[in-house]
Amino acid sequence: FYPFDSKRGRAIEVLQLPNVFMDGNAFYHKGATVEMALASISDWIELLKTAEGSACIDWHIRTSNPENKDFASWGLCYFAMVEILAADQDIWVTDCRGLYDWWSKRM
């Protein structure tokens, strides 16, 4: 969405992309597992599909590689999440610029 500036009475030309999931949200609590994180991710995906919505996933580079000893489970989750997204034909995955370009053409 474009935030509304009530003082100027118009939208601000900054496209806000909602984050629905971040690596830390999944793993910064006691007892977190890859399975729990993937279940949450899958739930969000289904909600977004039902709402025909869009969202961003914020996953840090250092936690996306399963070979990183400190974040191995995070990396495994990241790879599994990418596989889930790639396998679903109803989902379009792009980078922020691709989404901005697509959205700009609609407005």
CSV table of N, CA and C in Angstrom, one decimal:
chain,number,residue,atom,x,y,z
A,1,PHE,N,0.8,-1.2,0.0
A,1,PHE,CA,0.0,0.0,0.0
A,1,PHE,C,0.9,1.2,0.0
A,2,TYR,N,0.3,2.3,-0.4
A,2,TYR,CA,1.0,3.6,-0.3
A,2,TYR,C,0.5,4.3,0.9
A,3,PRO,N,1.3,4.7,1.9
A,3,PRO,CA,0.8,5.4,3.1
A,3,PRO,C,0.2,6.7,2.7
A,4,PHE,N,-0.8,7.1,3.5
A,4,PHE,CA,-1.5,8.4,3.2
A,4,PHE,C,-0.9,9.5,4.1
A,5,ASP,N,-0.6,10.6,3.5
A,5,ASP,CA,-0.1,11.8,4.3
A,5,ASP,C,-1.3,12.7,4.5
A,6,SER,N,-1.9,12.7,5.7
A,6,SER,CA,-3.1,13.5,6.0
A,6,SER,C,-2.8,15.0,5.9
A,7,LYS,N,-1.6,15.4,6.2
A,7,LYS,CA,-1.3,16.9,6.1
A,7,LYS,C,-1.4,17.4,4.6
A,8,ARG,N,-0.9,16.5,3.7
A,8,ARG,CA,-0.9,16.9,2.3
A,8,ARG,C,-2.1,16.4,1.6
A,9,GLY,N,-2.9,15.5,2.2
A,9,GLY,CA,-4.1,15.0,1.6
A,9,GLY,C,-3.8,14.1,0.4
A,10,ARG,N,-2.7,13.4,0.4
A,10,ARG,CA,-2.4,12.5,-0.7
A,10,ARG,C,-1.5,11.3,-0.3
A,11,ALA,N,-1.4,10.3,-1.1
A,11,ALA,CA,-0.6,9.2,-0.8
A,11,ALA,C,0.9,9.6,-0.9
A,12,ILE,N,1.7,9.0,-0.1
A,12,ILE,CA,3.2,9.2,-0.2
A,12,ILE,C,3.7,8.2,-1.2
A,13,GLU,N,4.6,8.6,-2.0
A,13,GLU,CA,5.1,7.8,-3.1
A,13,GLU,C,6.2,6.9,-2.6
A,14,VAL,N,5.9,6.1,-1.6
A,14,VAL,CA,6.7,5.0,-1.1
A,14,VAL,C,5.9,3.8,-1.0
A,15,LEU,N,6.2,2.8,-1.7
A,15,LEU,CA,5.4,1.6,-1.7
A,15,LEU,C,5.8,0.7,-0.4
A,16,GLN,N,4.9,0.5,0.4
A,16,GLN,CA,5.1,-0.3,1.6
A,16,GLN,C,4.8,-1.8,1.3
A,17,LEU,N,5.8,-2.6,1.5
A,17,LEU,CA,5.7,-4.1,1.3
A,17,LEU,C,5.6,-4.8,2.6
A,18,PRO,N,4.5,-5.4,3.0
A,18,PRO,CA,4.4,-6.0,4.3
A,18,PRO,C,5.3,-7.2,4.5
A,19,ASN,N,6.1,-7.3,5.5
A,19,ASN,CA,6.8,-8.5,5.9
A,19,ASN,C,5.8,-9.4,6.7
A,20,VAL,N,5.7,-10.6,6.3
A,20,VAL,CA,4.9,-11.5,7.1
A,20,VAL,C,5.7,-12.6,7.8
A,21,PHE,N,7.0,-12.7,7.5
A,21,PHE,CA,7.8,-13.7,8.1
A,21,PHE,C,9.2,-13.3,8.1
A,22,MET,N,9.9,-13.5,9.2
A,22,MET,CA,11.3,-13.2,9.3
A,22,MET,C,12.0,-14.4,10.1
A,23,ASP,N,13.2,-14.7,9.7
A,23,ASP,CA,13.9,-15.8,10.2
A,23,ASP,C,14.0,-15.7,11.8
A,24,GLY,N,14.2,-14.6,12.3
A,24,GLY,CA,14.3,-14.5,13.8
A,24,GLY,C,13.0,-14.7,14.5
A,25,ASN,N,11.9,-14.4,13.8
A,25,ASN,CA,10.6,-14.7,14.4
A,25,ASN,C,10.4,-16.2,14.6
A,26,ALA,N,10.9,-16.9,13.7
A,26,ALA,CA,10.7,-18.4,13.8
A,26,ALA,C,11.7,-19.1,14.8
A,27,PHE,N,12.9,-18.5,15.0
A,27,PHE,CA,13.9,-19.2,15.8
A,27,PHE,C,14.3,-18.5,17.1
A,28,TYR,N,13.9,-17.3,17.3
A,28,TYR,CA,14.4,-16.7,18.5
A,28,TYR,C,13.5,-16.9,19.8
A,29,HIS,N,13.0,-18.1,19.9
A,29,HIS,CA,12.3,-18.5,21.1
A,29,HIS,C,12.7,-20.0,21.4
A,30,LYS,N,12.6,-20.2,22.7
A,30,LYS,CA,13.0,-21.5,23.2
A,30,LYS,C,12.2,-22.7,22.6
A,31,GLY,N,12.9,-23.7,22.2
A,31,GLY,CA,12.2,-24.9,21.6
A,31,GLY,C,11.8,-24.8,20.2
A,32,ALA,N,12.2,-23.7,19.5
A,32,ALA,CA,11.9,-23.6,18.1
A,32,ALA,C,12.5,-24.7,17.2
A,33,THR,N,11.7,-25.2,16.3
A,33,THR,CA,12.2,-26.2,15.4
A,33,THR,C,12.0,-25.8,13.9
A,34,VAL,N,12.6,-26.5,13.0
A,34,VAL,CA,12.4,-26.3,11.6
A,34,VAL,C,11.0,-26.6,11.3
A,35,GLU,N,10.5,-27.7,11.8
A,35,GLU,CA,9.1,-28.1,11.5
A,35,GLU,C,8.1,-27.1,12.0
A,36,MET,N,8.3,-26.5,13.1
A,36,MET,CA,7.4,-25.5,13.6
A,36,MET,C,7.4,-24.2,12.7
A,37,ALA,N,8.6,-23.9,12.3
A,37,ALA,CA,8.8,-22.7,11.4
A,37,ALA,C,8.1,-23.0,10.1
A,38,LEU,N,8.3,-24.1,9.5
A,38,LEU,CA,7.7,-24.5,8.2
A,38,LEU,C,6.2,-24.5,8.3
A,39,ALA,N,5.7,-25.0,9.4
A,39,ALA,CA,4.2,-25.0,9.6
A,39,ALA,C,3.7,-23.6,9.6
A,40,SER,N,4.4,-22.7,10.3
A,40,SER,CA,3.9,-21.3,10.3
A,40,SER,C,4.0,-20.7,9.0
A,41,ILE,N,5.1,-20.9,8.3
A,41,ILE,CA,5.3,-20.4,6.9
A,41,ILE,C,4.2,-20.9,6.0
A,42,SER,N,3.9,-22.2,6.1
A,42,SER,CA,2.8,-22.8,5.2
A,42,SER,C,1.5,-22.1,5.5
A,43,ASP,N,1.2,-21.9,6.8
A,43,ASP,CA,-0.1,-21.2,7.2
A,43,ASP,C,-0.1,-19.8,6.6
A,44,TRP,N,1.0,-19.1,6.6
A,44,TRP,CA,1.0,-17.7,6.0
A,44,TRP,C,0.8,-17.8,4.5
A,45,ILE,N,1.4,-18.7,3.9
A,45,ILE,CA,1.2,-18.9,2.4
A,45,ILE,C,-0.2,-19.1,2.1
A,46,GLU,N,-0.9,-20.0,2.8
A,46,GLU,CA,-2.3,-20.3,2.5
A,46,GLU,C,-3.2,-19.1,2.8
A,47,LEU,N,-2.9,-18.3,3.9
A,47,LEU,CA,-3.7,-17.1,4.1
A,47,LEU,C,-3.5,-16.1,3.0
A,48,LEU,N,-2.3,-15.9,2.6
A,48,LEU,CA,-2.0,-15.0,1.5
A,48,LEU,C,-2.7,-15.4,0.2
A,49,LYS,N,-2.7,-16.7,-0.1
A,49,LYS,CA,-3.3,-17.2,-1.3
A,49,LYS,C,-4.8,-16.9,-1.2
A,50,THR,N,-5.4,-17.2,-0.1
A,50,THR,CA,-6.9,-17.0,0.1
A,50,THR,C,-7.2,-15.5,-0.1
A,51,ALA,N,-6.4,-14.6,0.5
A,51,ALA,CA,-6.7,-13.2,0.4
A,51,ALA,C,-6.2,-12.6,-0.9
A,52,GLU,N,-5.5,-13.4,-1.7
A,52,GLU,CA,-4.9,-12.9,-3.0
A,52,GLU,C,-4.0,-11.7,-2.6
A,53,GLY,N,-3.2,-11.9,-1.6
A,53,GLY,CA,-2.3,-10.8,-1.1
A,53,GLY,C,-0.9,-11.0,-1.5
A,54,SER,N,-0.1,-10.1,-1.1
A,54,SER,CA,1.4,-10.1,-1.3
A,54,SER,C,2.1,-9.8,0.0
A,55,ALA,N,3.3,-10.3,0.0
A,55,ALA,CA,4.1,-10.1,1.3
A,55,ALA,C,5.5,-10.4,1.0
A,56,CYS,N,6.3,-9.9,1.9
A,56,CYS,CA,7.8,-10.2,1.8
A,56,CYS,C,8.2,-11.1,2.9
A,57,ILE,N,9.2,-11.9,2.6
A,57,ILE,CA,9.9,-12.7,3.6
A,57,ILE,C,11.3,-12.1,3.8
A,58,ASP,N,11.6,-11.8,5.1
A,58,ASP,CA,12.9,-11.2,5.4
A,58,ASP,C,13.8,-12.3,6.0
A,59,TRP,N,14.7,-12.8,5.2
A,59,TRP,CA,15.6,-13.8,5.7
A,59,TRP,C,17.0,-13.4,5.5
A,60,HIS,N,17.8,-13.3,6.6
A,60,HIS,CA,19.1,-12.8,6.5
A,60,HIS,C,20.1,-13.7,5.8
A,61,ILE,N,21.1,-13.2,5.1
A,61,ILE,CA,22.0,-14.0,4.4
A,61,ILE,C,22.8,-15.0,5.3
A,62,ARG,N,23.2,-14.5,6.5
A,62,ARG,CA,24.0,-15.3,7.3
A,62,ARG,C,23.3,-16.5,7.9
A,63,THR,N,21.9,-16.5,7.9
A,63,THR,CA,21.1,-17.6,8.4
A,63,THR,C,20.5,-18.4,7.3
A,64,SER,N,20.8,-18.2,6.0
A,64,SER,CA,20.2,-18.9,4.9
A,64,SER,C,21.0,-20.1,4.5
A,65,ASN,N,22.2,-20.3,5.0
A,65,ASN,CA,23.0,-21.4,4.6
A,65,ASN,C,23.1,-22.5,5.7
A,66,PRO,N,22.7,-23.7,5.4
A,66,PRO,CA,22.7,-24.8,6.4
A,66,PRO,C,24.1,-25.2,6.8
A,67,GLU,N,25.1,-24.7,6.1
A,67,GLU,CA,26.5,-25.1,6.4
A,67,GLU,C,27.0,-24.1,7.5
A,68,ASN,N,26.3,-23.0,7.8
A,68,ASN,CA,26.7,-22.1,8.9
A,68,ASN,C,26.4,-22.8,10.2
A,69,LYS,N,27.4,-23.2,10.9
A,69,LYS,CA,27.2,-24.0,12.1
A,69,LYS,C,26.3,-23.4,13.2
A,70,ASP,N,26.3,-22.0,13.2
A,70,ASP,CA,25.5,-21.3,14.2
A,70,ASP,C,24.0,-21.2,13.8
A,71,PHE,N,23.8,-21.4,12.5
A,71,PHE,CA,22.4,-21.2,12.0
A,71,PHE,C,22.0,-22.4,11.1
A,72,ALA,N,22.5,-23.6,11.3
A,72,ALA,CA,22.2,-24.7,10.4
A,72,ALA,C,20.7,-24.9,10.3
A,73,SER,N,20.0,-25.0,11.4
A,73,SER,CA,18.5,-25.2,11.3
A,73,SER,C,17.8,-24.1,10.6
A,74,TRP,N,18.3,-22.9,10.7
A,74,TRP,CA,17.7,-21.8,10.0
A,74,TRP,C,17.8,-21.9,8.5
A,75,GLY,N,19.1,-22.3,8.1
A,75,GLY,CA,19.4,-22.5,6.7
A,75,GLY,C,18.5,-23.7,6.1
A,76,LEU,N,18.4,-24.8,6.9
A,76,LEU,CA,17.6,-25.9,6.4
A,76,LEU,C,16.1,-25.4,6.2
A,77,CYS,N,15.6,-24.6,7.1
A,77,CYS,CA,14.3,-24.1,7.0
A,77,CYS,C,14.2,-23.2,5.8
A,78,TYR,N,15.2,-22.3,5.5
A,78,TYR,CA,15.2,-21.4,4.4
A,78,TYR,C,15.1,-22.3,3.1
A,79,PHE,N,15.9,-23.3,3.0
A,79,PHE,CA,15.9,-24.1,1.8
A,79,PHE,C,14.6,-24.8,1.6
A,80,ALA,N,14.0,-25.3,2.7
A,80,ALA,CA,12.7,-26.0,2.6
A,80,ALA,C,11.6,-25.0,2.2
A,81,MET,N,11.7,-23.7,2.7
A,81,MET,CA,10.7,-22.7,2.4
A,81,MET,C,10.8,-22.4,0.9
A,82,VAL,N,12.0,-22.2,0.4
A,82,VAL,CA,12.2,-22.0,-1.1
A,82,VAL,C,11.6,-23.1,-1.9
A,83,GLU,N,11.8,-24.3,-1.5
A,83,GLU,CA,11.2,-25.4,-2.2
A,83,GLU,C,9.7,-25.4,-2.2
A,84,ILE,N,9.1,-25.1,-1.0
A,84,ILE,CA,7.6,-24.9,-1.0
A,84,ILE,C,7.1,-23.9,-1.9
A,85,LEU,N,7.8,-22.7,-1.9
A,85,LEU,CA,7.4,-21.6,-2.8
A,85,LEU,C,7.5,-22.0,-4.3
A,86,ALA,N,8.6,-22.7,-4.6
A,86,ALA,CA,8.9,-23.0,-6.0
A,86,ALA,C,7.9,-24.1,-6.5
A,87,ALA,N,7.4,-24.9,-5.6
A,87,ALA,CA,6.5,-26.0,-6.0
A,87,ALA,C,5.1,-25.6,-6.2
A,88,ASP,N,4.8,-24.4,-5.7
A,88,ASP,CA,3.4,-23.9,-5.8
A,88,ASP,C,3.2,-23.0,-7.0
A,89,GLN,N,2.4,-23.6,-7.9
A,89,GLN,CA,2.2,-22.8,-9.2
A,89,GLN,C,1.3,-21.6,-9.0
A,90,ASP,N,0.6,-21.5,-7.9
A,90,ASP,CA,-0.2,-20.3,-7.6
A,90,ASP,C,0.5,-19.1,-7.0
A,91,ILE,N,1.8,-19.3,-6.8
A,91,ILE,CA,2.6,-18.2,-6.2
A,91,ILE,C,3.6,-17.6,-7.2
A,92,TRP,N,3.7,-16.3,-7.2
A,92,TRP,CA,4.7,-15.6,-8.0
A,92,TRP,C,5.7,-15.1,-7.0
A,93,VAL,N,7.0,-15.5,-7.2
A,93,VAL,CA,8.1,-15.1,-6.3
A,93,VAL,C,9.0,-14.2,-7.1
A,94,THR,N,9.3,-13.0,-6.5
A,94,THR,CA,10.1,-12.1,-7.2
A,94,THR,C,10.9,-11.3,-6.2
A,95,ASP,N,11.8,-10.4,-6.6
A,95,ASP,CA,12.5,-9.5,-5.7
A,95,ASP,C,11.7,-8.2,-5.5
A,96,CYS,N,12.1,-7.4,-4.6
A,96,CYS,CA,11.4,-6.1,-4.4
A,96,CYS,C,11.2,-5.3,-5.6
A,97,ARG,N,12.2,-5.2,-6.5
A,97,ARG,CA,12.1,-4.4,-7.7
A,97,ARG,C,11.0,-4.9,-8.6
A,98,GLY,N,11.0,-6.3,-8.8
A,98,GLY,CA,10.0,-6.9,-9.6
A,98,GLY,C,8.6,-6.6,-9.2
A,99,LEU,N,8.4,-6.7,-7.9
A,99,LEU,CA,7.1,-6.4,-7.3
A,99,LEU,C,6.7,-4.9,-7.5
A,100,TYR,N,7.7,-4.0,-7.3
A,100,TYR,CA,7.4,-2.6,-7.5
A,100,TYR,C,7.1,-2.3,-8.9
A,101,ASP,N,7.8,-2.9,-9.9
A,101,ASP,CA,7.5,-2.7,-11.3
A,101,ASP,C,6.1,-3.2,-11.7
A,102,TRP,N,5.8,-4.4,-11.2
A,102,TRP,CA,4.5,-4.9,-11.4
A,102,TRP,C,3.4,-4.1,-10.8
A,103,TRP,N,3.6,-3.6,-9.6
A,103,TRP,CA,2.6,-2.8,-8.9
A,103,TRP,C,2.4,-1.4,-9.6
A,104,SER,N,3.5,-0.8,-10.0
A,104,SER,CA,3.5,0.5,-10.6
A,104,SER,C,2.6,0.5,-11.9
A,105,LYS,N,2.7,-0.6,-12.7
A,105,LYS,CA,1.9,-0.7,-13.9
A,105,LYS,C,0.4,-0.8,-13.6
A,106,ARG,N,0.1,-1.3,-12.4
A,106,ARG,CA,-1.3,-1.4,-12.1
A,106,ARG,C,-2.0,-0.1,-11.6
A,107,MET,N,-1.1,0.8,-11.2
A,107,MET,CA,-1.7,2.1,-10.6
A,107,MET,C,-1.8,3.2,-11.6
